[in-house]
Amino acid sequence: MGHEGTDPARVRVADDLEVLTRPGPWAAGEAHYLYHEIFTHDDYLRDLPPLRPDAVVVDAGANIGLFALRVAGLCPDARLVVVEPVPATCALLRANLAGLAPGSVRVVEAALGRRSGRAVLTAYRHLSANSTGRPWEKPAHWVAEMRETQTDPRLADEMLSTDLVEVEVVRLSSVLPPEAPRIDLVKVDVEGAELEVLHGIDERDWPRIAALVVEVHDVDDRVREVERLLTRHGFECGRRVPAMMSPDLRHHIVTAVRA
């Protein structure tokens, strides 16, 4: 079946918030899901100390910008660095953040990794938050459950359709504001590349980071590896299952604050 048009769709996710996303019901549904994850359940911020009004926040895996909008609403003078590798998604991110104060946001269109270079991502056309460089780690039962939401197999195929996208890869230290003595929060939600992103932080930059929140896909004991890395750099860690996810998916929110 043919693809839908590529013009963005405007989706009202709350009485006071509209965002642009891909056209079609699945992307709109994902936008609502992300809104409730980020705003209603406060999944990224709820276990962390309150952010300062002028907080410096790095959002790795910014998608269409809902977490950045959440931070901007809480912290009127915040400085944001938002990182999103998929070009079509990054275009929506730029549009959704266009209303923020001039100079308050830097958008980086790149993936993050242990070293700079190039990578190929599997980009979901209608479920952009699932785009990944590690498609083999997608749980088979998640794919099966998603397919079961559609009565027509052709619709299921379209909902889960993907493109291979070659993107630039940079190290996280290369996007940290060099003049900022303190990075209040680094949020990492990168669909399986969590360790690679964290290993892209230079030793000299770790002391500047006050807190992190990392969504971790627990494959090959990755949660414990992330926690060991963060503990080694002076953080106390906590973990929990995201509010809207089944424990069977083995996703965890790991929070880290200075000990």
PDB file of C-alpha atoms in Angstrom:
ATOM      1  CA  MET A   1       0.000   0.000   0.000  1.00  0.00           C
ATOM      2  CA  GLY A   2       1.186   3.553  -0.628  1.00  0.00           C
ATOM      3  CA  HIS A   3       2.722   5.774   2.008  1.00  0.00           C
ATOM      4  CA  GLU A   4       0.805   8.698   3.471  1.00  0.00           C
ATOM      5  CA  GLY A   5       1.764  12.266   2.681  1.00  0.00           C
ATOM      6  CA  THR A   6       4.841  13.685   4.296  1.00  0.00           C
ATOM      7  CA  ASP A   7       3.438  17.051   5.409  1.00  0.00           C
ATOM      8  CA  PRO A   8       3.439  17.295   9.224  1.00  0.00           C
ATOM      9  CA  ALA A   9       0.232  16.869  11.170  1.00  0.00           C
ATOM     10  CA  ARG A  10      -0.687  19.047  14.133  1.00  0.00           C
ATOM     11  CA  VAL A  11      -1.719  16.994  17.171  1.00  0.00           C
ATOM     12  CA  ARG A  12      -3.266  18.409  20.347  1.00  0.00           C
ATOM     13  CA  VAL A  13      -1.772  16.300  23.131  1.00  0.00           C
ATOM     14  CA  ALA A  14      -3.176  18.471  25.951  1.00  0.00           C
ATOM     15  CA  ASP A  15      -5.511  21.438  26.290  1.00  0.00           C
ATOM     16  CA  ASP A  16      -2.528  23.794  26.272  1.00  0.00           C
ATOM     17  CA  LEU A  17      -0.145  21.968  23.937  1.00  0.00           C
ATOM     18  CA  GLU A  18      -0.074  21.100  20.247  1.00  0.00           C
ATOM     19  CA  VAL A  19       2.859  19.467  18.502  1.00  0.00           C
ATOM     20  CA  LEU A  20       3.768  18.623  14.947  1.00  0.00           C
ATOM     21  CA  THR A  21       4.358  14.998  14.072  1.00  0.00           C
ATOM     22  CA  ARG A  22       4.160  12.640  11.111  1.00  0.00           C
ATOM     23  CA  PRO A  23       0.740  12.377   9.483  1.00  0.00           C
ATOM     24  CA  GLY A  24      -1.537   9.464  10.307  1.00  0.00           C
ATOM     25  CA  PRO A  25      -3.086   7.825  13.362  1.00  0.00           C
ATOM     26  CA  TRP A  26      -0.012   5.936  14.586  1.00  0.00           C
ATOM     27  CA  ALA A  27       2.279   8.937  14.876  1.00  0.00           C
ATOM     28  CA  ALA A  28      -0.525  10.889  16.549  1.00  0.00           C
ATOM     29  CA  GLY A  29      -1.044   8.030  18.991  1.00  0.00           C
ATOM     30  CA  GLU A  30       2.671   7.938  19.723  1.00  0.00           C
ATOM     31  CA  ALA A  31       2.664  11.689  20.419  1.00  0.00           C
ATOM     32  CA  HIS A  32      -0.110  11.202  22.978  1.00  0.00           C
ATOM     33  CA  TYR A  33       1.810   8.308  24.540  1.00  0.00           C
ATOM     34  CA  LEU A  34       4.982  10.394  24.818  1.00  0.00           C
ATOM     35  CA  TYR A  35       3.053  13.296  26.321  1.00  0.00           C
ATOM     36  CA  HIS A  36       1.666  11.100  29.103  1.00  0.00           C
ATOM     37  CA  GLU A  37       5.035   9.454  29.665  1.00  0.00           C
ATOM     38  CA  ILE A  38       6.819  12.806  29.981  1.00  0.00           C
ATOM     39  CA  PHE A  39       4.181  15.144  31.427  1.00  0.00           C
ATOM     40  CA  THR A  40       1.540  13.031  33.191  1.00  0.00           C
ATOM     41  CA  HIS A  41       3.868  10.413  34.712  1.00  0.00           C
ATOM     42  CA  ASP A  42       6.987  12.639  34.688  1.00  0.00           C
ATOM     43  CA  ASP A  43       9.036   9.531  33.925  1.00  0.00           C
ATOM     44  CA  TYR A  44      12.335  11.312  33.368  1.00  0.00           C
ATOM     45  CA  LEU A  45      12.243  13.879  36.188  1.00  0.00           C
ATOM     46  CA  ARG A  46      10.227  12.398  39.036  1.00  0.00           C
ATOM     47  CA  ASP A  47      13.141  10.829  40.943  1.00  0.00           C
ATOM     48  CA  LEU A  48      15.555  13.739  40.477  1.00  0.00           C
ATOM     49  CA  PRO A  49      16.096  16.970  42.424  1.00  0.00           C
ATOM     50  CA  PRO A  50      14.173  19.938  40.993  1.00  0.00           C
ATOM     51  CA  LEU A  51      15.934  21.678  38.142  1.00  0.00           C
ATOM     52  CA  ARG A  52      17.188  25.243  38.592  1.00  0.00           C
ATOM     53  CA  PRO A  53      15.328  27.966  36.630  1.00  0.00           C
ATOM     54  CA  ASP A  54      18.432  28.436  34.464  1.00  0.00           C
ATOM     55  CA  ALA A  55      19.311  24.739  34.204  1.00  0.00           C
ATOM     56  CA  VAL A  56      21.574  23.449  31.443  1.00  0.00           C
ATOM     57  CA  VAL A  57      20.000  20.273  30.072  1.00  0.00           C
ATOM     58  CA  VAL A  58      21.174  17.901  27.345  1.00  0.00           C
ATOM     59  CA  ASP A  59      18.489  15.746  25.723  1.00  0.00           C
ATOM     60  CA  ALA A  60      20.021  12.785  23.884  1.00  0.00           C
ATOM     61  CA  GLY A  61      17.294  11.165  21.831  1.00  0.00           C
ATOM     62  CA  ALA A  62      15.033  14.211  21.702  1.00  0.00           C
ATOM     63  CA  ASN A  63      12.568  12.796  19.145  1.00  0.00           C
ATOM     64  CA  ILE A  64       9.915  15.457  18.380  1.00  0.00           C
ATOM     65  CA  GLY A  65      10.775  17.592  21.422  1.00  0.00           C
ATOM     66  CA  LEU A  66       8.265  16.823  24.160  1.00  0.00           C
ATOM     67  CA  PHE A  67      10.876  16.434  26.913  1.00  0.00           C
ATOM     68  CA  ALA A  68      12.527  19.681  25.848  1.00  0.00           C
ATOM     69  CA  LEU A  69       9.138  21.400  26.050  1.00  0.00           C
ATOM     70  CA  ARG A  70       8.633  19.911  29.508  1.00  0.00           C
ATOM     71  CA  VAL A  71      11.955  21.332  30.711  1.00  0.00           C
ATOM     72  CA  ALA A  72      11.313  24.700  29.089  1.00  0.00           C
ATOM     73  CA  GLY A  73       7.946  24.907  30.861  1.00  0.00           C
ATOM     74  CA  LEU A  74       9.507  24.173  34.247  1.00  0.00           C
ATOM     75  CA  CYS A  75      12.666  26.254  33.810  1.00  0.00           C
ATOM     76  CA  PRO A  76      11.993  29.578  32.097  1.00  0.00           C
ATOM     77  CA  ASP A  77      15.680  30.383  31.615  1.00  0.00           C
ATOM     78  CA  ALA A  78      16.855  26.883  30.740  1.00  0.00           C
ATOM     79  CA  ARG A  79      19.551  26.271  28.135  1.00  0.00           C
ATOM     80  CA  LEU A  80      18.909  23.145  26.095  1.00  0.00           C
ATOM     81  CA  VAL A  81      21.007  21.003  23.806  1.00  0.00           C
ATOM     82  CA  VAL A  82      18.733  18.554  21.977  1.00  0.00           C
ATOM     83  CA  VAL A  83      20.136  15.716  19.893  1.00  0.00           C
ATOM     84  CA  GLU A  84      18.154  13.739  17.289  1.00  0.00           C
ATOM     85  CA  PRO A  85      19.705  11.781  14.411  1.00  0.00           C
ATOM     86  CA  VAL A  86      16.823  10.970  12.043  1.00  0.00           C
ATOM     87  CA  PRO A  87      16.438  13.895   9.601  1.00  0.00           C
ATOM     88  CA  ALA A  88      12.640  13.730   9.275  1.00  0.00           C
ATOM     89  CA  THR A  89      12.210  13.567  13.039  1.00  0.00           C
ATOM     90  CA  CYS A  90      14.756  16.321  13.597  1.00  0.00           C
ATOM     91  CA  ALA A  91      12.773  18.603  11.270  1.00  0.00           C
ATOM     92  CA  LEU A  92       9.722  18.109  13.505  1.00  0.00           C
ATOM     93  CA  LEU A  93      11.880  18.708  16.579  1.00  0.00           C
ATOM     94  CA  ARG A  94      13.067  22.052  15.197  1.00  0.00           C
ATOM     95  CA  ALA A  95       9.500  23.075  14.361  1.00  0.00           C
ATOM     96  CA  ASN A  96       8.147  22.102  17.788  1.00  0.00           C
ATOM     97  CA  LEU A  97      10.866  24.074  19.601  1.00  0.00           C
ATOM     98  CA  ALA A  98      10.711  27.114  17.327  1.00  0.00           C
ATOM     99  CA  GLY A  99       8.583  29.024  19.831  1.00  0.00           C
ATOM    100  CA  LEU A 100      11.145  28.852  22.634  1.00  0.00           C
ATOM    101  CA  ALA A 101      13.284  31.853  23.491  1.00  0.00           C
ATOM    102  CA  PRO A 102      15.883  32.697  20.842  1.00  0.00           C
ATOM    103  CA  GLY A 103      19.264  31.270  21.756  1.00  0.00           C
ATOM    104  CA  SER A 104      17.879  28.951  24.431  1.00  0.00           C
ATOM    105  CA  VAL A 105      18.049  25.774  22.313  1.00  0.00           C
ATOM    106  CA  ARG A 106      20.780  24.197  20.228  1.00  0.00           C
ATOM    107  CA  VAL A 107      19.609  21.385  17.928  1.00  0.00           C
ATOM    108  CA  VAL A 108      22.173  18.757  16.933  1.00  0.00           C
ATOM    109  CA  GLU A 109      21.186  16.495  14.047  1.00  0.00           C
ATOM    110  CA  ALA A 110      23.366  13.477  14.764  1.00  0.00           C
ATOM    111  CA  ALA A 111      23.525  10.180  16.604  1.00  0.00           C
ATOM    112  CA  LEU A 112      25.694   9.834  19.679  1.00  0.00           C
ATOM    113  CA  GLY A 113      28.293   7.131  20.169  1.00  0.00           C
ATOM    114  CA  ARG A 114      31.580   6.060  21.687  1.00  0.00           C
ATOM    115  CA  ARG A 115      33.475   7.596  18.758  1.00  0.00           C
ATOM    116  CA  SER A 116      32.624   9.877  15.847  1.00  0.00           C
ATOM    117  CA  GLY A 117      31.865   8.507  12.386  1.00  0.00           C
ATOM    118  CA  ARG A 118      28.810   7.306  10.471  1.00  0.00           C
ATOM    119  CA  ALA A 119      26.093   4.780  11.306  1.00  0.00           C
ATOM    120  CA  VAL A 120      22.971   3.300   9.743  1.00  0.00           C
ATOM    121  CA  LEU A 121      19.760   3.535  11.768  1.00  0.00           C
ATOM    122  CA  THR A 122      16.503   1.687  11.314  1.00  0.00           C
ATOM    123  CA  ALA A 123      13.973   4.538  11.338  1.00  0.00           C
ATOM    124  CA  TYR A 124      10.317   3.746  11.977  1.00  0.00           C
ATOM    125  CA  ARG A 125       8.173   5.896   9.677  1.00  0.00           C
ATOM    126  CA  HIS A 126       5.140   6.102  11.985  1.00  0.00           C
ATOM    127  CA  LEU A 127       6.600   5.206  15.397  1.00  0.00           C
ATOM    128  CA  SER A 128       9.671   7.420  15.394  1.00  0.00           C
ATOM    129  CA  ALA A 129      10.492   6.982  19.081  1.00  0.00           C
ATOM    130  CA  ASN A 130      11.388   3.358  18.294  1.00  0.00           C
ATOM    131  CA  SER A 131      14.040   4.204  15.687  1.00  0.00           C
ATOM    132  CA  THR A 132      17.261   2.422  16.557  1.00  0.00           C
ATOM    133  CA  GLY A 133      20.712   1.369  15.493  1.00  0.00           C
ATOM    134  CA  ARG A 134      20.094  -2.019  17.114  1.00  0.00           C
ATOM    135  CA  PRO A 135      16.910  -3.364  15.506  1.00  0.00           C
ATOM    136  CA  TRP A 136      17.726  -6.947  16.500  1.00  0.00           C
ATOM    137  CA  GLU A 137      17.104  -5.978  20.125  1.00  0.00           C
ATOM    138  CA  LYS A 138      13.438  -5.132  19.583  1.00  0.00           C
ATOM    139  CA  PRO A 139      11.527  -7.721  21.637  1.00  0.00           C
ATOM    140  CA  ALA A 140       9.639 -10.125  19.402  1.00  0.00           C
ATOM    141  CA  HIS A 141       6.603  -9.976  21.678  1.00  0.00           C
ATOM    142  CA  TRP A 142       6.510  -6.153  21.316  1.00  0.00           C
ATOM    143  CA  VAL A 143       6.379  -6.537  17.539  1.00  0.00           C
ATOM    144  CA  ALA A 144       3.677  -9.223  17.873  1.00  0.00           C
ATOM    145  CA  GLU A 145       1.607  -7.100  20.248  1.00  0.00           C
ATOM    146  CA  MET A 146       1.871  -4.087  17.958  1.00  0.00           C
ATOM    147  CA  ARG A 147       0.753  -6.174  14.987  1.00  0.00           C
ATOM    148  CA  GLU A 148      -2.242  -7.412  16.967  1.00  0.00           C
ATOM    149  CA  THR A 149      -3.504  -3.843  17.352  1.00  0.00           C
ATOM    150  CA  GLN A 150      -4.318  -3.803  13.628  1.00  0.00           C
ATOM    151  CA  THR A 151      -7.161  -5.798  12.096  1.00  0.00           C
ATOM    152  CA  ASP A 152      -5.596  -5.749   8.623  1.00  0.00           C
ATOM    153  CA  PRO A 153      -2.102  -7.269   8.207  1.00  0.00           C
ATOM    154  CA  ARG A 154      -1.357  -4.652   5.553  1.00  0.00           C
ATOM    155  CA  LEU A 155      -2.008  -1.909   8.086  1.00  0.00           C
ATOM    156  CA  ALA A 156       0.262  -3.667  10.566  1.00  0.00           C
ATOM    157  CA  ASP A 157       2.990  -3.809   7.919  1.00  0.00           C
ATOM    158  CA  GLU A 158       2.618  -0.084   7.266  1.00  0.00           C
ATOM    159  CA  MET A 159       2.527   0.828  10.959  1.00  0.00           C
ATOM    160  CA  LEU A 160       5.826  -1.008  11.525  1.00  0.00           C
ATOM    161  CA  SER A 161       7.458   0.055   8.263  1.00  0.00           C
ATOM    162  CA  THR A 162      11.043   1.296   8.444  1.00  0.00           C
ATOM    163  CA  ASP A 163      13.719   3.008   6.392  1.00  0.00           C
ATOM    164  CA  LEU A 164      17.480   2.645   6.663  1.00  0.00           C
ATOM    165  CA  VAL A 165      19.007   6.075   7.285  1.00  0.00           C
ATOM    166  CA  GLU A 166      22.718   6.853   7.321  1.00  0.00           C
ATOM    167  CA  VAL A 167      23.573   9.478   9.924  1.00  0.00           C
ATOM    168  CA  GLU A 168      26.542  11.255  11.432  1.00  0.00           C
ATOM    169  CA  VAL A 169      27.771  10.010  14.821  1.00  0.00           C
ATOM    170  CA  VAL A 170      29.387  12.363  17.334  1.00  0.00           C
ATOM    171  CA  ARG A 171      30.554  11.939  20.912  1.00  0.00           C
ATOM    172  CA  LEU A 172      28.421  13.377  23.709  1.00  0.00           C
ATOM    173  CA  SER A 173      31.312  15.498  24.998  1.00  0.00           C
ATOM    174  CA  SER A 174      31.412  17.274  21.644  1.00  0.00           C
ATOM    175  CA  VAL A 175      27.900  18.689  22.164  1.00  0.00           C
ATOM    176  CA  LEU A 176      28.186  19.697  25.827  1.00  0.00           C
ATOM    177  CA  PRO A 177      28.287  23.503  26.155  1.00  0.00           C
ATOM    178  CA  PRO A 178      32.014  24.145  26.716  1.00  0.00           C
ATOM    179  CA  GLU A 179      31.439  27.324  28.706  1.00  0.00           C
ATOM    180  CA  ALA A 180      28.956  25.785  31.186  1.00  0.00           C
ATOM    181  CA  PRO A 181      30.628  24.894  34.507  1.00  0.00           C
ATOM    182  CA  ARG A 182      27.636  22.702  35.386  1.00  0.00           C
ATOM    183  CA  ILE A 183      25.406  20.464  33.273  1.00  0.00           C
ATOM    184  CA  ASP A 184      22.308  20.066  35.436  1.00  0.00           C
ATOM    185  CA  LEU A 185      20.895  17.055  33.626  1.00  0.00           C
ATOM    186  CA  VAL A 186      21.768  14.681  30.821  1.00  0.00           C
ATOM    187  CA  LYS A 187      18.764  12.674  29.630  1.00  0.00           C
ATOM    188  CA  VAL A 188      19.535   9.637  27.449  1.00  0.00           C
ATOM    189  CA  ASP A 189      16.840   7.687  25.580  1.00  0.00           C
ATOM    190  CA  VAL A 190      18.507   6.190  22.535  1.00  0.00           C
ATOM    191  CA  GLU A 191      16.880   2.789  21.958  1.00  0.00           C
ATOM    192  CA  GLY A 192      19.713   0.495  22.893  1.00  0.00           C
ATOM    193  CA  ALA A 193      22.804   2.692  22.442  1.00  0.00           C
ATOM    194  CA  GLU A 194      22.932   3.870  26.061  1.00  0.00           C
ATOM    195  CA  LEU A 195      26.388   2.577  26.906  1.00  0.00           C
ATOM    196  CA  GLU A 196      27.908   3.863  23.668  1.00  0.00           C
ATOM    197  CA  VAL A 197      26.498   7.324  24.432  1.00  0.00           C
ATOM    198  CA  LEU A 198      27.833   7.347  27.994  1.00  0.00           C
ATOM    199  CA  HIS A 199      31.241   6.136  26.844  1.00  0.00           C
ATOM    200  CA  GLY A 200      31.303   9.227  24.621  1.00  0.00           C
ATOM    201  CA  ILE A 201      31.749  11.454  27.687  1.00  0.00           C
ATOM    202  CA  ASP A 202      35.354  12.544  28.252  1.00  0.00           C
ATOM    203  CA  GLU A 203      36.821  12.025  31.720  1.00  0.00           C
ATOM    204  CA  ARG A 204      37.231  15.776  32.137  1.00  0.00           C
ATOM    205  CA  ASP A 205      33.503  16.347  31.508  1.00  0.00           C
ATOM    206  CA  TRP A 206      32.052  13.897  34.027  1.00  0.00           C
ATOM    207  CA  PRO A 207      32.566  16.236  37.030  1.00  0.00           C
ATOM    208  CA  ARG A 208      30.455  18.912  35.302  1.00  0.00           C
ATOM    209  CA  ILE A 209      27.391  16.644  35.145  1.00  0.00           C
ATOM    210  CA  ALA A 210      25.101  16.909  38.176  1.00  0.00           C
ATOM    211  CA  ALA A 211      22.530  14.261  37.236  1.00  0.00           C
ATOM    212  CA  LEU A 212      21.551  11.814  34.519  1.00  0.00           C
ATOM    213  CA  VAL A 213      18.427   9.901  33.611  1.00  0.00           C
ATOM    214  CA  VAL A 214      18.888   7.001  31.207  1.00  0.00           C
ATOM    215  CA  GLU A 215      16.318   4.681  29.679  1.00  0.00           C
ATOM    216  CA  VAL A 216      18.100   1.344  29.468  1.00  0.00           C
ATOM    217  CA  HIS A 217      17.127  -1.709  27.441  1.00  0.00           C
ATOM    218  CA  ASP A 218      18.299  -4.527  29.699  1.00  0.00           C
ATOM    219  CA  VAL A 219      20.006  -6.710  27.089  1.00  0.00           C
ATOM    220  CA  ASP A 220      23.204  -8.546  28.087  1.00  0.00           C
ATOM    221  CA  ASP A 221      23.033  -7.149  31.634  1.00  0.00           C
ATOM    222  CA  ARG A 222      23.171  -3.578  30.300  1.00  0.00           C
ATOM    223  CA  VAL A 223      21.388  -2.045  33.301  1.00  0.00           C
ATOM    224  CA  ARG A 224      24.124  -3.181  35.660  1.00  0.00           C
ATOM    225  CA  GLU A 225      26.837  -2.039  33.244  1.00  0.00           C
ATOM    226  CA  VAL A 226      25.253   1.424  33.088  1.00  0.00           C
ATOM    227  CA  GLU A 227      24.939   1.565  36.857  1.00  0.00           C
ATOM    228  CA  ARG A 228      28.556   0.470  37.352  1.00  0.00           C
ATOM    229  CA  LEU A 229      29.766   3.169  34.953  1.00  0.00           C
ATOM    230  CA  LEU A 230      27.735   5.871  36.675  1.00  0.00           C
ATOM    231  CA  THR A 231      28.755   4.721  40.158  1.00  0.00           C
ATOM    232  CA  ARG A 232      32.401   4.803  39.123  1.00  0.00           C
ATOM    233  CA  HIS A 233      31.952   8.460  38.218  1.00  0.00           C
ATOM    234  CA  GLY A 234      30.544   9.392  41.626  1.00  0.00           C
ATOM    235  CA  PHE A 235      26.785   8.974  41.204  1.00  0.00           C
ATOM    236  CA  GLU A 236      24.168   7.226  43.309  1.00  0.00           C
ATOM    237  CA  CYS A 237      21.786   5.262  41.089  1.00  0.00           C
ATOM    238  CA  GLY A 238      18.151   4.254  41.271  1.00  0.00           C
ATOM    239  CA  ARG A 239      16.071   2.276  38.831  1.00  0.00           C
ATOM    240  CA  ARG A 240      12.442   1.521  38.056  1.00  0.00           C
ATOM    241  CA  VAL A 241      10.227   0.334  35.227  1.00  0.00           C
ATOM    242  CA  PRO A 242       8.728   3.181  33.144  1.00  0.00           C
ATOM    243  CA  ALA A 243       5.182   3.906  34.256  1.00  0.00           C
ATOM    244  CA  MET A 244       3.507   2.964  30.967  1.00  0.00           C
ATOM    245  CA  MET A 245       5.623  -0.066  30.049  1.00  0.00           C
ATOM    246  CA  SER A 246       5.218  -3.734  30.858  1.00  0.00           C
ATOM    247  CA  PRO A 247       8.099  -5.223  32.894  1.00  0.00           C
ATOM    248  CA  ASP A 248       8.269  -7.923  30.200  1.00  0.00           C
ATOM    249  CA  LEU A 249       9.869  -5.383  27.837  1.00  0.00           C
ATOM    250  CA  ARG A 250      12.869  -5.133  30.213  1.00  0.00           C
ATOM    251  CA  HIS A 251      13.133  -1.353  29.939  1.00  0.00           C
ATOM    252  CA  HIS A 252      14.322   0.565  32.981  1.00  0.00           C
ATOM    253  CA  ILE A 253      14.686   4.189  33.949  1.00  0.00           C
ATOM    254  CA  VAL A 254      18.064   4.605  35.662  1.00  0.00           C
ATOM    255  CA  THR A 255      18.551   7.858  37.551  1.00  0.00           C
ATOM    256  CA  ALA A 256      21.916   9.080  38.769  1.00  0.00           C
ATOM    257  CA  VAL A 257      22.646  11.965  41.139  1.00  0.00           C
ATOM    258  CA  ARG A 258      25.892  13.040  42.715  1.00  0.00           C
ATOM    259  CA  ALA A 259      26.635  11.022  45.887  1.00  0.00           C
TER     260      ALA A 259
END
